[in-house]
Tab-separated table of C-alpha atoms and ligand atoms in Angstrom:
chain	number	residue	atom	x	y	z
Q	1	UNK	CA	0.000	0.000	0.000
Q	2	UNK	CA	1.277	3.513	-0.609
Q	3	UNK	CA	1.028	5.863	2.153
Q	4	UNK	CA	-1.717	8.627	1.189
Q	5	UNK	CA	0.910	11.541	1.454
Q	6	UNK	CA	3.805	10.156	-0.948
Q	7	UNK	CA	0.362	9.412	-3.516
Q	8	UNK	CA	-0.711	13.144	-3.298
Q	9	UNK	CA	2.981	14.665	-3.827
Q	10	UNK	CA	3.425	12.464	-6.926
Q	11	UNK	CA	0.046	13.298	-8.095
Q	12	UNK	CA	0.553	16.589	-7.878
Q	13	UNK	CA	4.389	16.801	-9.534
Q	14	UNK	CA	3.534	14.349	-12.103
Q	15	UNK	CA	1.052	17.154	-13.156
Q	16	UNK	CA	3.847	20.250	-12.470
Q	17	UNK	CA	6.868	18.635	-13.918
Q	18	UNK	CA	4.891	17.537	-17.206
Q	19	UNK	CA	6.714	13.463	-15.428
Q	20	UNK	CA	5.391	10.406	-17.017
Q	21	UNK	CA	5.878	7.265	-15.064
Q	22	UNK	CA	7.315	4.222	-16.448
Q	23	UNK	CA	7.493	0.655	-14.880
Q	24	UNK	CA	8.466	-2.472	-15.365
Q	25	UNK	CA	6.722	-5.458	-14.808
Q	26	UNK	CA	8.724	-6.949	-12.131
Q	27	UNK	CA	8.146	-4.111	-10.071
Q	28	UNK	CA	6.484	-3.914	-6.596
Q	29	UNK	CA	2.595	-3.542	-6.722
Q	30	UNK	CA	2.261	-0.155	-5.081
Q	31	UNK	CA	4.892	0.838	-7.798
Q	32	UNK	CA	2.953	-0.625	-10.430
Q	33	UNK	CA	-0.387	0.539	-9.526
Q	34	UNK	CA	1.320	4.411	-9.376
Q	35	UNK	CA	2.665	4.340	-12.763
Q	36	UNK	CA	1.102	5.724	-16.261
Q	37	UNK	CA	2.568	2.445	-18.248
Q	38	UNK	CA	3.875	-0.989	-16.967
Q	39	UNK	CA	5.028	-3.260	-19.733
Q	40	UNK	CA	8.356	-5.139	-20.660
Q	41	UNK	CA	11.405	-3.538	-21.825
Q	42	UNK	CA	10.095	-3.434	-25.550
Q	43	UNK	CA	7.136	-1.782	-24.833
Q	44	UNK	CA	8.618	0.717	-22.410
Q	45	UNK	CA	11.456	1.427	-25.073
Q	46	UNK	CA	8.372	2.597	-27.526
Q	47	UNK	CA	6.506	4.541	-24.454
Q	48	UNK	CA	9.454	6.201	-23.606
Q	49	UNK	CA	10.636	6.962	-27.266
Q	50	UNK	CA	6.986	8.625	-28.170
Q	51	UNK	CA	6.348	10.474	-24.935
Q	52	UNK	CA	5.592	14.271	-24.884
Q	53	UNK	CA	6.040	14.396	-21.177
Q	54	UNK	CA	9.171	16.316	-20.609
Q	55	UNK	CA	10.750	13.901	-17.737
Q	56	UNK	CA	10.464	10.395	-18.016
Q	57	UNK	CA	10.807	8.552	-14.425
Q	58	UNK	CA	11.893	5.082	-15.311
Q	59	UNK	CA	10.796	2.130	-12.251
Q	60	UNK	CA	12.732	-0.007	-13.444
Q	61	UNK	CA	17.143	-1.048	-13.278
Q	62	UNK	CA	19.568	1.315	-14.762
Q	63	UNK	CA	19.685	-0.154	-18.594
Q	64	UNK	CA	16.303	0.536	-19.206
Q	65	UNK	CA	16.420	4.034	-18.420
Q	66	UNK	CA	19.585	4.283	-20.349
Q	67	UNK	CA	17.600	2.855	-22.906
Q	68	UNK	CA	15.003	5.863	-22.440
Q	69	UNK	CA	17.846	8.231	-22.723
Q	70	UNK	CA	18.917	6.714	-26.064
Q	71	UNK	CA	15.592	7.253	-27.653
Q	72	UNK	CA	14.596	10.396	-25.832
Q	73	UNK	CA	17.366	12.189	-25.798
Q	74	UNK	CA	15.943	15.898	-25.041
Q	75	UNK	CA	14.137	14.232	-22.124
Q	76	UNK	CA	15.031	14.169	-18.600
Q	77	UNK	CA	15.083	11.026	-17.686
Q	78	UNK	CA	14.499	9.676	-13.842
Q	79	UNK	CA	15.869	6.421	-12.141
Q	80	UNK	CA	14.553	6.763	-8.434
Q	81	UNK	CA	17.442	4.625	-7.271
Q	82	UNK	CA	20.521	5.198	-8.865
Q	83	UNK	CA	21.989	1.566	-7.571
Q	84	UNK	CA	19.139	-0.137	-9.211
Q	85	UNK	CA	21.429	-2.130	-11.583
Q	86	UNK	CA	21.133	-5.571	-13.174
Q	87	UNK	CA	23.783	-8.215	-13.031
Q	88	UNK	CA	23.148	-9.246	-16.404
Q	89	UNK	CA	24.303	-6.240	-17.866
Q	90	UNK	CA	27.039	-6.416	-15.666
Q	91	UNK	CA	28.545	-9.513	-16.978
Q	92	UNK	CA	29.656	-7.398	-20.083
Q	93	UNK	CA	32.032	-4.900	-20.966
Q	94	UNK	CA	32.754	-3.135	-24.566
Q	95	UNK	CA	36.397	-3.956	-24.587
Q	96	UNK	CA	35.575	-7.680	-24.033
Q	97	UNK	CA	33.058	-7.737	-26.587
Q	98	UNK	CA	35.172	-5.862	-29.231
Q	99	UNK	CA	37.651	-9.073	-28.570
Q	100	UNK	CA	35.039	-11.169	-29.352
Q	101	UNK	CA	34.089	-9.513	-32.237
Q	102	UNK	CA	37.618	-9.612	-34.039
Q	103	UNK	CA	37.669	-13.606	-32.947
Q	104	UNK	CA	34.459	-13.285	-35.664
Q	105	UNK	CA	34.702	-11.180	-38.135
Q	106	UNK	CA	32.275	-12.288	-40.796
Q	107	UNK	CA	29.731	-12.235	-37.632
Q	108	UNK	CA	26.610	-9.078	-36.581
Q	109	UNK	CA	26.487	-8.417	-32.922
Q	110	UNK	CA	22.761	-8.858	-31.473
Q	111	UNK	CA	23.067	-7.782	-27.670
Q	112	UNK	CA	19.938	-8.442	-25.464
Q	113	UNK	CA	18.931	-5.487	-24.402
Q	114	UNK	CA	19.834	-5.869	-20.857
Q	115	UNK	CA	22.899	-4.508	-21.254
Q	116	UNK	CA	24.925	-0.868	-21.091
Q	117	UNK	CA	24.784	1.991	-23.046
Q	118	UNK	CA	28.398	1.262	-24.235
Q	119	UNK	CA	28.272	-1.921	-25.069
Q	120	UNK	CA	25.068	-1.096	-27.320
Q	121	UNK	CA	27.076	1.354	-29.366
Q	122	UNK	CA	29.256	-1.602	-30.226
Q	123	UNK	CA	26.503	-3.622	-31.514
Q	124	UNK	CA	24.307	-4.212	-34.883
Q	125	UNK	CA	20.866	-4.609	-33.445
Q	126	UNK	CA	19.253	-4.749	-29.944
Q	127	UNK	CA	16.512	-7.547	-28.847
Q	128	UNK	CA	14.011	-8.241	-26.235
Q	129	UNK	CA	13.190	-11.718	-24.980
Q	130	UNK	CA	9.462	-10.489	-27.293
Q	131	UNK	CA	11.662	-10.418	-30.406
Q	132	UNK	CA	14.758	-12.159	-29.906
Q	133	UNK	CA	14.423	-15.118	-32.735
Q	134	UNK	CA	12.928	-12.143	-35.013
Q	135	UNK	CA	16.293	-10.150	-34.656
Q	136	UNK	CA	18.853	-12.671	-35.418
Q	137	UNK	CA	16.454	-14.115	-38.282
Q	138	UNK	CA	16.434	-10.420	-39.757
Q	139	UNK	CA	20.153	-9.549	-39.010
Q	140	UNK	CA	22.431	-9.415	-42.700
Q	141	UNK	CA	25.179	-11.733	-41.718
Q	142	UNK	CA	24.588	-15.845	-41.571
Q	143	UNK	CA	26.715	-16.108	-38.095
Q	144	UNK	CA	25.407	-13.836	-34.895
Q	145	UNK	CA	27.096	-13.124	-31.858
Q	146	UNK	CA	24.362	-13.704	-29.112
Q	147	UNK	CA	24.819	-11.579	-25.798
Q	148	UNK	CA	25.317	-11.333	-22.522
Q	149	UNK	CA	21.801	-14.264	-21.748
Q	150	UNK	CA	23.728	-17.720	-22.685
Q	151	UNK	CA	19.987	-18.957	-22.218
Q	152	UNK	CA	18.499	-16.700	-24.405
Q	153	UNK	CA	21.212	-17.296	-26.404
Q	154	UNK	CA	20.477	-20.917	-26.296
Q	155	UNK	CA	16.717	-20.462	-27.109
Q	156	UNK	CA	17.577	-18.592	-30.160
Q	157	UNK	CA	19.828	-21.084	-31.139
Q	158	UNK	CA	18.012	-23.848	-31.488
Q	159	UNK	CA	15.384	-22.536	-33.518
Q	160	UNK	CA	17.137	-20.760	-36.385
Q	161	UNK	CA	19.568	-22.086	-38.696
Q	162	UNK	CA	22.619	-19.390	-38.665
Q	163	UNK	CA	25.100	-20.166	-36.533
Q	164	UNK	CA	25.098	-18.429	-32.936
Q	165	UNK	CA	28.283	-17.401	-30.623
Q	166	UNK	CA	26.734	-16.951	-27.811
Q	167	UNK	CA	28.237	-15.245	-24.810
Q	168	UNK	CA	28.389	-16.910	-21.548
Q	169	UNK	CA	26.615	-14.176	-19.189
Q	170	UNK	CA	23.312	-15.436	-17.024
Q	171	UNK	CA	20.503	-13.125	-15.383
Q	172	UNK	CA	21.381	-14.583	-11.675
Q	173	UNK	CA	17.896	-14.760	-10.449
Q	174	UNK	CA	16.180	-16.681	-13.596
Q	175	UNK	CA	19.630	-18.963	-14.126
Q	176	UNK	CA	19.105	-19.955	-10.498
Q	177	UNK	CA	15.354	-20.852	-11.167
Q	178	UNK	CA	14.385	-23.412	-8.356
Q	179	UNK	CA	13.292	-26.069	-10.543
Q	180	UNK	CA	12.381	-28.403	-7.365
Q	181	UNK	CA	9.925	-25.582	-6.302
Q	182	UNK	CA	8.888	-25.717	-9.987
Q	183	UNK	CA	7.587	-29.210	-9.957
Q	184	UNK	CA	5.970	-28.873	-6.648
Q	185	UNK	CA	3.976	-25.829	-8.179
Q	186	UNK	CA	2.829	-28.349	-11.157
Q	187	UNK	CA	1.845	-31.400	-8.864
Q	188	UNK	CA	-0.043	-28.646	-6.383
Q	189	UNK	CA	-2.076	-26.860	-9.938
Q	190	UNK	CA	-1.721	-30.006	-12.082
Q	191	UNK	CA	-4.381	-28.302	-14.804
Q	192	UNK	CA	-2.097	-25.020	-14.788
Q	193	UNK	CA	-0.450	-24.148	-17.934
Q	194	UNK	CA	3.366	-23.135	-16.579
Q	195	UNK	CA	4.670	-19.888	-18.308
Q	196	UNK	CA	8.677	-19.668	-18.162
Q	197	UNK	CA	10.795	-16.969	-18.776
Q	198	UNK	CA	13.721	-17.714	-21.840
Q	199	UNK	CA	16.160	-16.738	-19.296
Q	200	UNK	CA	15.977	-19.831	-16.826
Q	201	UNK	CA	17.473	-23.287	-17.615
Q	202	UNK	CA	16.688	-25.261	-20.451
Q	203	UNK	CA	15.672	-28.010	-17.929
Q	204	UNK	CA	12.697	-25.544	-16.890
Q	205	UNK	CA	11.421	-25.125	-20.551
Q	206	UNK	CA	11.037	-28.564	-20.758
Q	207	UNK	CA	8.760	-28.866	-18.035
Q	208	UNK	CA	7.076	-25.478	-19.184
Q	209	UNK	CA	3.760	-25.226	-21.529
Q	210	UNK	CA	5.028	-22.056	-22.899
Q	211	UNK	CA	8.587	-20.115	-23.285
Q	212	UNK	CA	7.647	-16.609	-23.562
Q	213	UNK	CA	8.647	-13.281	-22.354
Q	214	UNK	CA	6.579	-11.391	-20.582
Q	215	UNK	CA	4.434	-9.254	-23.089
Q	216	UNK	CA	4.039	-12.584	-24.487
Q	217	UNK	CA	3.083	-13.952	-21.741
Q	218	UNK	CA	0.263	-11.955	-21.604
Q	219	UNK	CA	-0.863	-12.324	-24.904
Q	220	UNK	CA	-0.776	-16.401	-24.133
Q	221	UNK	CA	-3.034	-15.885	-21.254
Q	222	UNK	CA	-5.595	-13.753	-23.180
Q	223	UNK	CA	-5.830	-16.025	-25.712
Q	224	UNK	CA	-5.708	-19.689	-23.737
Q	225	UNK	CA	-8.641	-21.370	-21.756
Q	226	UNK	CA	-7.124	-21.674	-19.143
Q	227	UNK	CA	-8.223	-20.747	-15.653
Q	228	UNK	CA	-5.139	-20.922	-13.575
Q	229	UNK	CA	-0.988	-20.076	-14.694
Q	230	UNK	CA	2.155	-20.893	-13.339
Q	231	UNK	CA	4.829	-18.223	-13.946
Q	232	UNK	CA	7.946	-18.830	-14.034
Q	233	UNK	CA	9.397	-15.791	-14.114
Q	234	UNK	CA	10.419	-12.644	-11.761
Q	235	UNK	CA	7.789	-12.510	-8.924
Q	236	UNK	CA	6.489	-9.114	-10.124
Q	237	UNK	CA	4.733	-10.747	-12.831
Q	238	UNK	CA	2.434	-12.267	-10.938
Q	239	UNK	CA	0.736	-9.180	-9.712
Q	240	UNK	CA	0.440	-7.592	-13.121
Q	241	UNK	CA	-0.975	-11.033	-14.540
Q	242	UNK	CA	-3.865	-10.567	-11.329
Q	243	UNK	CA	-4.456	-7.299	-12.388
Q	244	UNK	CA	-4.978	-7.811	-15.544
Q	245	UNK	CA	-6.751	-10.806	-15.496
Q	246	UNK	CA	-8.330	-10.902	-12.398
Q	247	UNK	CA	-10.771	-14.089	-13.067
Q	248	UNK	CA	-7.957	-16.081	-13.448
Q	249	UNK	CA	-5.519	-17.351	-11.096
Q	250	UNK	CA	-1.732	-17.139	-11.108
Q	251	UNK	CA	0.927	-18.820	-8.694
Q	252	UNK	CA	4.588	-17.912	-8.956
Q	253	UNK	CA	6.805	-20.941	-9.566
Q	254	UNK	CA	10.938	-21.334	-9.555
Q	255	UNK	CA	11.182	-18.566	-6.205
Q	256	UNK	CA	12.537	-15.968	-9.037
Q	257	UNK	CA	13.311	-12.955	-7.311
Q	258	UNK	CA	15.041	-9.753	-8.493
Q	259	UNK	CA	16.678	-7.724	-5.751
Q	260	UNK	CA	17.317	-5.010	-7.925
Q	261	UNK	CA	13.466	-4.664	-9.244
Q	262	UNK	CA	12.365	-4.030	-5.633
Q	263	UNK	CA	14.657	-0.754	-4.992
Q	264	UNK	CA	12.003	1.714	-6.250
Q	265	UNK	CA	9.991	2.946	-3.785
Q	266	UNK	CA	6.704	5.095	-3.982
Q	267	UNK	CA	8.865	7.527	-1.247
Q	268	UNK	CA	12.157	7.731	-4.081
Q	269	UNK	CA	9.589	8.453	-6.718
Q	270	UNK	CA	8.314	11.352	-5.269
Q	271	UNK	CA	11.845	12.203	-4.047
Q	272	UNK	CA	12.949	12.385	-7.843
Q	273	UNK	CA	9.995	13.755	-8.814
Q	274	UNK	CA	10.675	16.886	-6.061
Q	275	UNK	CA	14.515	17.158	-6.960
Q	276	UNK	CA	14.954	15.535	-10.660
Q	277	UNK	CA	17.690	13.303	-9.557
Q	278	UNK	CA	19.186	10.924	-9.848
Q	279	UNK	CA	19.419	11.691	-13.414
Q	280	UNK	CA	20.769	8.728	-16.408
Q	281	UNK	CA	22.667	10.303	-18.712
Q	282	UNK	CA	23.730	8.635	-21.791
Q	283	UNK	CA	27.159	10.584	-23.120
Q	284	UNK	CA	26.201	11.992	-26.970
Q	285	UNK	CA	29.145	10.074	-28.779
Q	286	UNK	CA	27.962	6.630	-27.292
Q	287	UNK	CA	24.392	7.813	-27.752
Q	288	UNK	CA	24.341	8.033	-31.203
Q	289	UNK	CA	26.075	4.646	-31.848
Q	290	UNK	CA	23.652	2.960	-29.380
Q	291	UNK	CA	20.741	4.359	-31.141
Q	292	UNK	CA	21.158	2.637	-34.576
Q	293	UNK	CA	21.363	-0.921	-32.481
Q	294	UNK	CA	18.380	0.032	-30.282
Q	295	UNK	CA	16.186	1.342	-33.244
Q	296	UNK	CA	16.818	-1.690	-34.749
Q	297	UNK	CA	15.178	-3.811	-32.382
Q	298	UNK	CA	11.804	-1.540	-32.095
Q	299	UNK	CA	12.424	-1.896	-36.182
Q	300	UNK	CA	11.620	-5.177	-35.996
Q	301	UNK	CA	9.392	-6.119	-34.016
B	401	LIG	S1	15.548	-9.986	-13.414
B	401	LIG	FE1	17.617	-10.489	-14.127
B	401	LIG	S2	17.827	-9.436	-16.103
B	401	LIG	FE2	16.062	-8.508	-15.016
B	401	LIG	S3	16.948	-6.763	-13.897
B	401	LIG	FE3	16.958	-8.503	-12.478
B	401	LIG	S4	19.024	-9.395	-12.756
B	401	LIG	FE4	18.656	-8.052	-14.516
């Protein structure tokens, strides 16, 4: 629940500071149930990119509102707490992947999207988890460096025919999936369909009904019969799946948990919101690099 007084004040400076709120999914509920938009990264990327509002406050971890940055760059952009960062990213750096790159030279770079500004202006195209397969399919070049998800990576893999390098970086929260807790969830809701995320294990998609990300997640439960979902993905899902589908029931599954996705605060929002800080800045010269790979991926999806 947020606390009537933090509710007002960001009511109130949305309206003043022309602020649009973005959040993720996998945020907390009272975060969620604040914001203008909640969606995945793709569909934030296109929010944020056709906004009017003059400040964009990003719920969410750092590379998405560097991502915000890149496509609005006369906006000021918002990330309530500035040490909301995401391992993922963290397990690559541009130097490392330039190496890479001149190990394969005849190969296009396709770097999830969870990743830094920097390491986007070093790449050909961005992806999602939504559009992942529909990158590398579209990408000019018959070999594809995959990174920093080696499951994603994976996924891709084996469903296209080029040939896929694929980095060996891991989101730590869906790599360590519980996959015990997983099959308890099925024998306890043994008519649920069980949604999982393309960043866990390969051993969860096989027990999984469905490997999806989460806008198409969504979409799967708007269009299945089903009454009652498994998701195996970050926590935060489950509350947006409730509230959007409220006759249905949901029941998270693997104990996915993102540290990082539970920093915001409705208190730091209206903190940034009073003082617009803490500010993401995306430099100019890496800016413009990291553009071309990130309009690729809302290109083509
Ligand atoms: S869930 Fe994984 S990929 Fe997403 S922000 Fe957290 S650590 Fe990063």
């Amino acid at each position: 629940m947020i606390d009537e007084t933090a509710a007002a004040g960001i009511e109130r400076l949305r309206e003043e500071r022309d602020a649009v709120i973005l959040a993720h999914s996998y945020q907390p509920p009272e975060i969620q149930d604040l914001a203008d938009h909640v969606g995945d990264s793709l569909e934030l990327s296109r929010k944020a990119a056709a906004t009017s509002s003059s400040v964009i406050v990003f719920c969410g971890v750092r590379f998405m509102a560097e991502t915000a940055g890149i496509l609005a760059p006369d906006r000021t952009v918002l990330l309530p707490d500035p040490d909301a960062g995401c391992p993922l990213a963290d397990c690559i750096e541009a130097p490392a992947l330039r190496r890479m790159q001149e190990m394969y030279p005849d190969a296009l770079t396709v770097l999830y999207v969870n990743s830094p500004a920097e390491v986007k202006a070093e790449c050909y195209a961005c992806c999602t988890s939504a559009n992942a397969l529909r990158v590398v399919e579209s990408v000019p070049s018959e070999q594809v460096i995959f990174a920093p998800d080696r499951n994603l990576g994976t996924f891709v893999s084996r469903r296209t025919d080029k040939q896929i390098i694929i980095w060996n970086g891991a989101c730590r929260c869906h790599a360590a999936a519980d996959l015990e807790e997983m099959r308890y969830r099925k024998e306890q809701w043994p008519d649920a369909e069980l949604l999982v995320h393309p960043e866990t294990p390969p051993e969860a998609w096989e027990m999984a009904d469905a490997v999806l990300g989460t806008g198409g997640m969504i979409r799967h439960v708007e269009e299945s019969g089903a009454g009652r979902f498994l998701i195996g993905t970050e926590e935060g899902m489950v509350y947006r799946l409730k509230t959007l589908y409220p006759d249905r029931e949901f029941m998270a599954a693997g104990l996915i948990h993102c540290e990082d996705m539970k920093r915001i605060t409705p208190a730091k929002v209206l903190r940034s919101l009073q003082t617009l800080q803490p500010r993401v800045e995306v430099p100019p010269g890496i800016r413009e690099r990291a553009f071309r790979a990130v309009a690729r991926m809302t290109e083509m999806s």
